[in-house]
C-alpha positions as YAML, in Angstrom:
chain: A
units: angstrom
residues:
- id: 1
  name: UNK
  ca: [99.80, 145.92, 110.50]
- id: 2
  name: UNK
  ca: [97.70, 144.28, 107.81]
- id: 3
  name: UNK
  ca: [100.58, 141.97, 106.84]
- id: 4
  name: UNK
  ca: [100.96, 140.89, 110.46]
- id: 5
  name: UNK
  ca: [97.25, 140.10, 110.61]
- id: 6
  name: UNK
  ca: [97.45, 137.99, 107.43]
- id: 7
  name: UNK
  ca: [100.48, 136.13, 108.80]
- id: 8
  name: UNK
  ca: [98.66, 135.43, 112.06]
- id: 9
  name: UNK
  ca: [95.66, 134.08, 110.11]
- id: 10
  name: UNK
  ca: [97.91, 131.76, 108.10]
- id: 11
  name: UNK
  ca: [99.67, 130.52, 111.22]
- id: 12
  name: UNK
  ca: [96.31, 129.95, 112.91]
- id: 13
  name: UNK
  ca: [95.10, 127.90, 109.94]
- id: 14
  name: UNK
  ca: [98.32, 125.84, 109.98]
- id: 15
  name: UNK
  ca: [98.00, 125.14, 113.72]
- id: 16
  name: UNK
  ca: [94.39, 124.00, 113.31]
- id: 17
  name: UNK
  ca: [95.33, 121.89, 110.28]
- id: 18
  name: UNK
  ca: [98.19, 120.13, 112.10]
- id: 19
  name: UNK
  ca: [96.02, 119.59, 115.16]
- id: 20
  name: UNK
  ca: [93.29, 117.94, 113.09]
- id: 21
  name: UNK
  ca: [95.82, 115.88, 111.13]
- id: 22
  name: UNK
  ca: [97.38, 114.69, 114.39]
- id: 23
  name: UNK
  ca: [93.99, 113.71, 115.76]
- id: 24
  name: UNK
  ca: [93.15, 111.84, 112.55]
- id: 25
  name: UNK
  ca: [96.48, 110.00, 112.49]
- id: 26
  name: UNK
  ca: [96.09, 109.11, 116.17]
- id: 27
  name: UNK
  ca: [92.61, 107.74, 115.50]
- id: 28
  name: UNK
  ca: [93.79, 105.60, 112.60]
- id: 29
  name: UNK
  ca: [96.80, 104.23, 114.47]
- id: 30
  name: UNK
  ca: [94.73, 103.57, 117.58]
- id: 31
  name: UNK
  ca: [92.14, 101.64, 115.56]
- id: 32
  name: UNK
  ca: [94.80, 99.54, 113.85]
- id: 33
  name: UNK
  ca: [96.55, 98.77, 117.15]
- id: 34
  name: UNK
  ca: [93.26, 97.81, 118.83]
- id: 35
  name: UNK
  ca: [92.58, 95.44, 115.94]
- id: 36
  name: UNK
  ca: [96.02, 93.87, 116.26]
- id: 37
  name: UNK
  ca: [95.58, 93.45, 120.03]
- id: 38
  name: UNK
  ca: [92.15, 91.90, 119.52]
- id: 39
  name: UNK
  ca: [93.55, 89.34, 117.07]
- id: 40
  name: UNK
  ca: [96.52, 88.63, 119.34]
- id: 41
  name: UNK
  ca: [94.29, 88.09, 122.38]
- id: 42
  name: UNK
  ca: [91.98, 85.84, 120.36]
- id: 43
  name: UNK
  ca: [94.93, 83.72, 119.26]
- id: 44
  name: UNK
  ca: [96.20, 83.46, 122.85]
- id: 45
  name: UNK
  ca: [92.77, 82.37, 124.11]
- id: 46
  name: UNK
  ca: [92.44, 79.85, 121.30]
- id: 47
  name: UNK
  ca: [95.87, 78.36, 122.08]
- id: 48
  name: UNK
  ca: [95.05, 78.19, 125.79]
- id: 49
  name: UNK
  ca: [91.76, 76.37, 125.10]
- id: 50
  name: UNK
  ca: [93.49, 74.03, 122.67]
- id: 51
  name: UNK
  ca: [96.25, 73.13, 125.14]
- id: 52
  name: UNK
  ca: [93.70, 72.75, 127.96]
- id: 53
  name: UNK
  ca: [91.62, 70.42, 125.82]
- id: 54
  name: UNK
  ca: [94.71, 68.43, 124.87]
- id: 55
  name: UNK
  ca: [95.74, 68.08, 128.54]
- id: 56
  name: UNK
  ca: [92.26, 66.91, 129.55]
- id: 57
  name: UNK
  ca: [92.16, 64.25, 126.83]
- id: 58
  name: UNK
  ca: [95.61, 62.92, 127.79]
- id: 59
  name: UNK
  ca: [94.58, 62.30, 131.40]
...
């Protein structure tokens, strides 16, 4: 019975470890993706303003 208890403790520790690792990896990936989207949106807005300014000066 004692061996079963030790095995259950080890499995519990592994489950908690993998859960925390998954949460950490998700947080890192989410932060990186938000940064990429922010840069992409900034570039799109800059291009739109640039083309709008170019169109207004041509007219």
